[in-house]
Tab-separated table of C-alpha atoms in Angstrom:
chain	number	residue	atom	x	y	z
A	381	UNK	CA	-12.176	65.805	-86.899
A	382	UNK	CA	-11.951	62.359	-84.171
A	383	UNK	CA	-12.100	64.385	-81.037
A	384	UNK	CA	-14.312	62.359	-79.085
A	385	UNK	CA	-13.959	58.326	-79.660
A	386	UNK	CA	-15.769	56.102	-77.797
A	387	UNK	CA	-13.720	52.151	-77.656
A	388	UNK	CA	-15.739	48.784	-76.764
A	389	UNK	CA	-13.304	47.015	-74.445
A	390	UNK	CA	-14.150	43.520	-74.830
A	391	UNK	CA	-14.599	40.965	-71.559
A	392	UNK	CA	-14.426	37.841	-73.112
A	393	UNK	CA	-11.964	38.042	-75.379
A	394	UNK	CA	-8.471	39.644	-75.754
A	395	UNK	CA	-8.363	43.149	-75.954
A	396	UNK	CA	-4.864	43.885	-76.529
A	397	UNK	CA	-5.808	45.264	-80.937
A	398	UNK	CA	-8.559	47.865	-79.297
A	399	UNK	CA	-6.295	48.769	-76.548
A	400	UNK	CA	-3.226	49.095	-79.065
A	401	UNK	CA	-4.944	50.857	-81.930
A	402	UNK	CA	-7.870	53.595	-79.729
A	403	UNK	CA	-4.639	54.739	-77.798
A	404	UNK	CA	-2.513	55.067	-80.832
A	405	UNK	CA	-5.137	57.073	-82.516
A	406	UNK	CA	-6.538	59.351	-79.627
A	407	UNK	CA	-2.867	60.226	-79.289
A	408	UNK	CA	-2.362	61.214	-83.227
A	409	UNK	CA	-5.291	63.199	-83.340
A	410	UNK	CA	-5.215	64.408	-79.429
A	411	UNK	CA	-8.726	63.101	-78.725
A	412	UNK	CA	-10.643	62.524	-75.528
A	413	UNK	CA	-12.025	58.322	-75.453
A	414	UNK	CA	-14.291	56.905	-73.299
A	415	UNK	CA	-13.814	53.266	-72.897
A	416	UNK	CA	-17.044	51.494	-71.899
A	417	UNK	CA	-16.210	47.649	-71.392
A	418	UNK	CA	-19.716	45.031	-70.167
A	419	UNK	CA	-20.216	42.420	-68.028
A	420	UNK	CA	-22.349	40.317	-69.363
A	421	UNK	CA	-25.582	38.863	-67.206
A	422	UNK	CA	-27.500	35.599	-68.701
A	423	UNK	CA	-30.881	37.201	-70.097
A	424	UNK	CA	-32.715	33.951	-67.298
A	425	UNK	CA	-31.087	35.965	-64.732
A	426	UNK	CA	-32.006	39.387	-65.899
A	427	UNK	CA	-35.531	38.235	-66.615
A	428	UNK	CA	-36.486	36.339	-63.425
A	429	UNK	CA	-39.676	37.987	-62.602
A	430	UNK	CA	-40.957	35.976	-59.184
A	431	UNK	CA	-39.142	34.947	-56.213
A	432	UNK	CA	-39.166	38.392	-53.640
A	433	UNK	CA	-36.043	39.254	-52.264
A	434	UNK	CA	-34.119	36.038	-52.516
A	435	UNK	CA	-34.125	36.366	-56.341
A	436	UNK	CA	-33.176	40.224	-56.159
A	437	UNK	CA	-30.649	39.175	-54.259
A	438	UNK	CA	-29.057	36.812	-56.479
A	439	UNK	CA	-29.045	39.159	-59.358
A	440	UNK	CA	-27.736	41.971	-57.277
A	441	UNK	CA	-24.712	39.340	-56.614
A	442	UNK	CA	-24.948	38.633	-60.788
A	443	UNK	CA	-24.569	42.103	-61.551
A	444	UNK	CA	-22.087	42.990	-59.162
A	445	UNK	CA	-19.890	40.162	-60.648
A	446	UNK	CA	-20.555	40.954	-64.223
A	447	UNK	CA	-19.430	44.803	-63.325
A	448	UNK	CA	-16.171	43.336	-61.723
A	449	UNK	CA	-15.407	41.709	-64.991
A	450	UNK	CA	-15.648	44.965	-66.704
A	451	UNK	CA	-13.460	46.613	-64.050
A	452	UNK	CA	-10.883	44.043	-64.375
A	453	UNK	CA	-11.574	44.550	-68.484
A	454	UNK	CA	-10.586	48.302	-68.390
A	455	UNK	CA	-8.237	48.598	-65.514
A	456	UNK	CA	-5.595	47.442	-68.758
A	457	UNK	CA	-6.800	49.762	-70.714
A	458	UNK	CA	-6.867	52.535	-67.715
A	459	UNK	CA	-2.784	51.423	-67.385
A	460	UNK	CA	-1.993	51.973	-71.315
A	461	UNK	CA	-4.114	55.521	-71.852
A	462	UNK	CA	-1.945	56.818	-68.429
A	463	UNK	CA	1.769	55.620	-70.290
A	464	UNK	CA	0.364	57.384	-73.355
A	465	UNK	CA	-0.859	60.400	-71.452
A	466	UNK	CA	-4.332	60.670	-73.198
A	467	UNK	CA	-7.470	62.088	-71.943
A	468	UNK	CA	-9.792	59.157	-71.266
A	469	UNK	CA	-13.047	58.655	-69.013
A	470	UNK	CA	-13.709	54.778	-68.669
A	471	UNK	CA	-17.248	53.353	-67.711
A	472	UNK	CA	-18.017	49.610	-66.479
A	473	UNK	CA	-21.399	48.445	-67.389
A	474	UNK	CA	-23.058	44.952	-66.482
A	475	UNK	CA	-26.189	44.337	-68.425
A	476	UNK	CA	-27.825	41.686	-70.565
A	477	UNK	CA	-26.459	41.788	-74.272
A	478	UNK	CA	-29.198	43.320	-75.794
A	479	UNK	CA	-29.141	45.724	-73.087
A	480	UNK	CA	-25.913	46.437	-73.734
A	481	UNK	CA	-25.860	47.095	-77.474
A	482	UNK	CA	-28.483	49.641	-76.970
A	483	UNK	CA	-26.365	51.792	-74.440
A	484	UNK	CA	-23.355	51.148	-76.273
A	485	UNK	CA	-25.872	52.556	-79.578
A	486	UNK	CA	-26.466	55.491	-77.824
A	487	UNK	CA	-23.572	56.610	-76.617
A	488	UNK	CA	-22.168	56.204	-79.804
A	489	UNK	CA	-24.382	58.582	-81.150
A	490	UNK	CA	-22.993	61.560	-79.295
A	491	UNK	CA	-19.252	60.576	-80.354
A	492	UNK	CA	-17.123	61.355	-84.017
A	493	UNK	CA	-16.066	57.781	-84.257
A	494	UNK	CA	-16.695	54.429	-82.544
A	495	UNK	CA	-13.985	51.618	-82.291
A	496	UNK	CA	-14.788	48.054	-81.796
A	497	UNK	CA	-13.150	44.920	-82.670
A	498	UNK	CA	-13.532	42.662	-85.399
A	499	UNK	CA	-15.787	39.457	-84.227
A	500	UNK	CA	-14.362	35.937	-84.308
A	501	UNK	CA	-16.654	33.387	-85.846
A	502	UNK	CA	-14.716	30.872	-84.315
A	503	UNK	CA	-15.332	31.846	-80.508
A	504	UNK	CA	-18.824	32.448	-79.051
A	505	UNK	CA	-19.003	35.610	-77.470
A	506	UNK	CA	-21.544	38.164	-76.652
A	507	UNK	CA	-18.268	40.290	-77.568
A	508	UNK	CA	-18.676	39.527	-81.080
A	509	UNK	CA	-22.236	40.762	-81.212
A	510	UNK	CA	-22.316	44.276	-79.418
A	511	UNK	CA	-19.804	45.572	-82.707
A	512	UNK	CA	-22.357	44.709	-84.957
A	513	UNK	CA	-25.063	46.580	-83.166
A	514	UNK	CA	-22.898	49.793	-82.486
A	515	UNK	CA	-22.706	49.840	-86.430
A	516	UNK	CA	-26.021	49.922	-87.198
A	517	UNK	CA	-27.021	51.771	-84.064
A	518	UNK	CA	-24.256	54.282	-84.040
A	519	UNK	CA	-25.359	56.867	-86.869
A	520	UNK	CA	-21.756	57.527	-87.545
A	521	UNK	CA	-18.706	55.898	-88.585
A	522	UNK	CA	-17.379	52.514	-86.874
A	523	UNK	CA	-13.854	51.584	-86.949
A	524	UNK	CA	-12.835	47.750	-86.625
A	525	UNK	CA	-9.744	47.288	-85.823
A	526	UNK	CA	-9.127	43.044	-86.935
A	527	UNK	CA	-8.359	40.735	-83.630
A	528	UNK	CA	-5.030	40.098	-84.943
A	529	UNK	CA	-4.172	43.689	-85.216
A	530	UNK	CA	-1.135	44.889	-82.434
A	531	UNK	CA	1.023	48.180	-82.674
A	532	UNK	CA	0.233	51.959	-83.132
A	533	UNK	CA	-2.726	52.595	-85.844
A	534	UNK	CA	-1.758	54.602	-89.031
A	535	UNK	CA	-4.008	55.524	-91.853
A	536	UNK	CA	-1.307	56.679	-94.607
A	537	UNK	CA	-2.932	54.536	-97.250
A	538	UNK	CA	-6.436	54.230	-97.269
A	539	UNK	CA	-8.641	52.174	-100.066
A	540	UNK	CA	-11.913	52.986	-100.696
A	541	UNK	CA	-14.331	50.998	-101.336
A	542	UNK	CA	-16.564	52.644	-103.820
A	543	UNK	CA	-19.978	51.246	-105.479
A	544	UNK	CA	-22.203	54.499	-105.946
A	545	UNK	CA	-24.382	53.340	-103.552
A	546	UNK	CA	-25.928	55.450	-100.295
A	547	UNK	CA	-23.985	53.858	-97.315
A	548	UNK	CA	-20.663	54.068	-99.762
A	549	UNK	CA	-21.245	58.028	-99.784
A	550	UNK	CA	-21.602	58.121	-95.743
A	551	UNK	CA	-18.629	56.165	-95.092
A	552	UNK	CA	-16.727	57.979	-97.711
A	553	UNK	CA	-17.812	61.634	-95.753
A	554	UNK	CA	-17.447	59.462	-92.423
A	555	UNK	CA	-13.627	59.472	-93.010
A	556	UNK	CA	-12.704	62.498	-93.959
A	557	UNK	CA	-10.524	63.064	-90.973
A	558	UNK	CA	-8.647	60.170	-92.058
A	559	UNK	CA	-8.422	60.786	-96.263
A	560	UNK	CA	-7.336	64.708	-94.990
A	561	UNK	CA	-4.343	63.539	-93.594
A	562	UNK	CA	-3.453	60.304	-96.130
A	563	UNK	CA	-0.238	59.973	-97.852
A	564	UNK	CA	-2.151	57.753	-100.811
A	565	UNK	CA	-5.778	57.278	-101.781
A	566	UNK	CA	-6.760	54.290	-103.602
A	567	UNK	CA	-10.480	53.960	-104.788
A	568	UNK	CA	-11.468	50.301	-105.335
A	569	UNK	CA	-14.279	49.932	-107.666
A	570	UNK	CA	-15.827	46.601	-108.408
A	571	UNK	CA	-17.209	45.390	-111.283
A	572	UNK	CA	-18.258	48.931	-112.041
A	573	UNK	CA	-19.471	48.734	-115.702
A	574	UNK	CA	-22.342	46.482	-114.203
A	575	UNK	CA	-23.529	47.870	-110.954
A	576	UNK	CA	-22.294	51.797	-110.741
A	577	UNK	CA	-24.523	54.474	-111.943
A	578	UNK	CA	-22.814	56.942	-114.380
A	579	UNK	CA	-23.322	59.765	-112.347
A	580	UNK	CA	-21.503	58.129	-109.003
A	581	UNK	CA	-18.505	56.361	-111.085
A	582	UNK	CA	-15.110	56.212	-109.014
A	583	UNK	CA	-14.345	58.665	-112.164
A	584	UNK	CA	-16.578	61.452	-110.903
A	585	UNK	CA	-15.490	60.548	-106.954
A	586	UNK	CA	-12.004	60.962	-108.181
A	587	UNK	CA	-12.860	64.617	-109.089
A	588	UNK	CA	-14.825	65.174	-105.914
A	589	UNK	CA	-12.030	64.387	-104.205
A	590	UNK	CA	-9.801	66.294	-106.146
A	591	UNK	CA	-11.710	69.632	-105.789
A	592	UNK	CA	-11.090	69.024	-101.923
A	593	UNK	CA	-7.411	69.029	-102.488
A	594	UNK	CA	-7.122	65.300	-102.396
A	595	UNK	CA	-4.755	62.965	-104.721
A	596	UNK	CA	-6.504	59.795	-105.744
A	597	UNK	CA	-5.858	56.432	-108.156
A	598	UNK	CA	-8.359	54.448	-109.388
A	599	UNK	CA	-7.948	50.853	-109.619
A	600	UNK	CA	-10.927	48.870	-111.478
A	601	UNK	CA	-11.667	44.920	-110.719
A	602	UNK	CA	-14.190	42.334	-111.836
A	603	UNK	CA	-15.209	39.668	-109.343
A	604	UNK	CA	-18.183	37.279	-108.694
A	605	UNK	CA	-20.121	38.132	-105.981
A	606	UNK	CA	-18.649	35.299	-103.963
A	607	UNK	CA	-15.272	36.958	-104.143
A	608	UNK	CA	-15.871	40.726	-103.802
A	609	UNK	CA	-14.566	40.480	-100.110
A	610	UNK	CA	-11.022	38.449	-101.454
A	611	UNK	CA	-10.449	40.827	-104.184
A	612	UNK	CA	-10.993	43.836	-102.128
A	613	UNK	CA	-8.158	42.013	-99.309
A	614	UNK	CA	-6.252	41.012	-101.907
A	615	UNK	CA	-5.650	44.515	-103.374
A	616	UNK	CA	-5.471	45.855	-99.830
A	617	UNK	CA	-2.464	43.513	-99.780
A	618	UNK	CA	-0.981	44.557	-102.992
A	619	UNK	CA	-1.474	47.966	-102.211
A	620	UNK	CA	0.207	47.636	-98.469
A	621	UNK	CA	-3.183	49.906	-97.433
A	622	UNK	CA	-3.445	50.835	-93.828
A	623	UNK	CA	-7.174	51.182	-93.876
A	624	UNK	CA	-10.335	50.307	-96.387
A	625	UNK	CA	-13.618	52.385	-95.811
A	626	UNK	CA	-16.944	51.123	-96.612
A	627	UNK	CA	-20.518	51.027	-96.511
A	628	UNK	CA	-21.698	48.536	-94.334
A	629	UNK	CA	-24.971	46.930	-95.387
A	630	UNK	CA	-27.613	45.219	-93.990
A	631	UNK	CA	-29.808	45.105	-90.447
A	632	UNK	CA	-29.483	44.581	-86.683
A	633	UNK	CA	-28.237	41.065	-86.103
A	634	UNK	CA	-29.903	40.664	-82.336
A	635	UNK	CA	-33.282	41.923	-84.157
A	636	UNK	CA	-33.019	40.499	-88.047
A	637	UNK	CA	-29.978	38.653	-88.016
A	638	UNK	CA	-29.350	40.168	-91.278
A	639	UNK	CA	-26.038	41.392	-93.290
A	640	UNK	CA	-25.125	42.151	-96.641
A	641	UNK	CA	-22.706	39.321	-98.142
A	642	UNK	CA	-19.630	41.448	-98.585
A	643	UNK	CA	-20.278	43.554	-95.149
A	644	UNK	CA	-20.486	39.852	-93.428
A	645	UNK	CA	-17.649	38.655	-94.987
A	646	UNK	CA	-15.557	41.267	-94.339
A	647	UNK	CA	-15.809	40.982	-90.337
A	648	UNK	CA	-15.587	37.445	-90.591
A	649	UNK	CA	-12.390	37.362	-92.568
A	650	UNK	CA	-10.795	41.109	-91.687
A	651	UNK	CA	-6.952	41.829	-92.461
A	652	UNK	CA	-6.551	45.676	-91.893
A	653	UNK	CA	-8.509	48.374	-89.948
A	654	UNK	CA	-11.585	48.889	-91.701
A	655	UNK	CA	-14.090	51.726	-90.979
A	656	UNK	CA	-17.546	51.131	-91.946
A	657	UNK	CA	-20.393	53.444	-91.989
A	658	UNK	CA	-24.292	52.034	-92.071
């Protein structure tokens, strides 16, 4: 069960789908979140290593700015979790990115679900950055909620995305707060005949799941590689789902710059809520 959720309140870009959907969600399941929004400091400022007390000062000044930002960042969020009545602790950091992805890794570590918002390859933002990290940082399931999302979330039809493989299985356990209380299960299996062991086929999931009292359909799709992400959107579409769960491949992008081709395209091109595991 979601009873502690931690939310990344964004600075630099709107925050009105993280606001909408961690609200909406701590109040369906009665959770506690702790919103943790960052001002961010310029790594030259951070780093400035001579200079005595004239160059303390000025990133004293830097960081007291960069908190105020974050301040300003949750004091919206502060407004919307009092209307809703929710239990909520909120925390304003500033910090160089990198700095900040690490606390935001950590605390994530000691909470049931993270929520974050989708990046936007189309505006430069430290913003888009820190969600990436919390996913591979977090040991535990990451929900992304797409920029364009607004309204209450809802997870009454949920597609999973199912390939067999080890990150697959820890999203699939990651969200079993959210399949427990689905209306319709939909496992999306791609190209199966070619890359899914026997022994983990969405045939034998389907059973899994059924032994835990769950309903599930099967739906079975060949695709290139280039257009597992469409397909996958595509039948999310088709299938009106509220939320696809996933394994999310690949390696810290502020140390390797590294994800899998699917995982990347998803958060660059994100439609519905989508909660990832790594």
């Amino acid at each position: 069960m979601y009873k502690d959720i931690l939310v990344h309140i964004p600075t630099e870009r709107p925050m009105r789908a993280v606001v909408d959907g961690s609200i909406s969600l701590a109040a369906t399941l009665n959770a506690h979140v702790d919103a943790v929004a960052i001002g961010y400091l310029a790594s030259s400022t951070a780093y400035v290593m001579e200079g005595g007390a004239a160059v303390a000062a000025v990133f004293e000044m830097e960081r007291e700015r960069a908190v105020e930002r974050a301040e300003a960042a949750l004091a919206v969020f502060k407004s919307e979790a009092a209307h809703a009545d929710i239990s909520c602790t909120c925390r304003a950091l500033g910090a160089i990115p990198v700095d900040a992805a690490a606390s935001l890794g950590d605390m994530a570590r000691l909470h049931d679900l993270s929520v974050v918002l989708q990046p936007n390859p189309e505006q430069a933002s430290f913003d888009n950055d820190v969600p990436r990290e919390i996913l591979f940082q977090a040991g535990g399931p990451v929900l992304f909620l797409p920029y364009t999302f607004r309204g209450a979330f809802k997870a009454n039809r949920i597609g999973i995305c199912w390939d067999g493989s080890r990150v697959a299985a820890r999203a699939l356990r990651d969200a079993a707060t959210f399949l427990a209380r689905a209306e319709d299960i939909v496992i999306i299996s791609i190209n199966e005949a070619d890359t899914v062991p026997g022994d983990v086929s969405a045939t034998h999931l389907a059973k899994h799941l059924g032994r835990r009292g769950l309903s599930t359909r099967t739906v079975s799709l060949s695709a290139t590689r280039a257009d597992i992400q469409p397909t996958i959107l595509s039948l999310a579409a088709d299938e009106n789902l509220d939320v696809l769960v996933m394994g999310g491949y690949g390696h810290s992008r502020l140390q390797e710059r590294f994800l899998g081709g699917v995982t990347r395209a998803m958060l660059e091109a994100m439609t519905i809520p989508t909660l990832m595991s790594h």
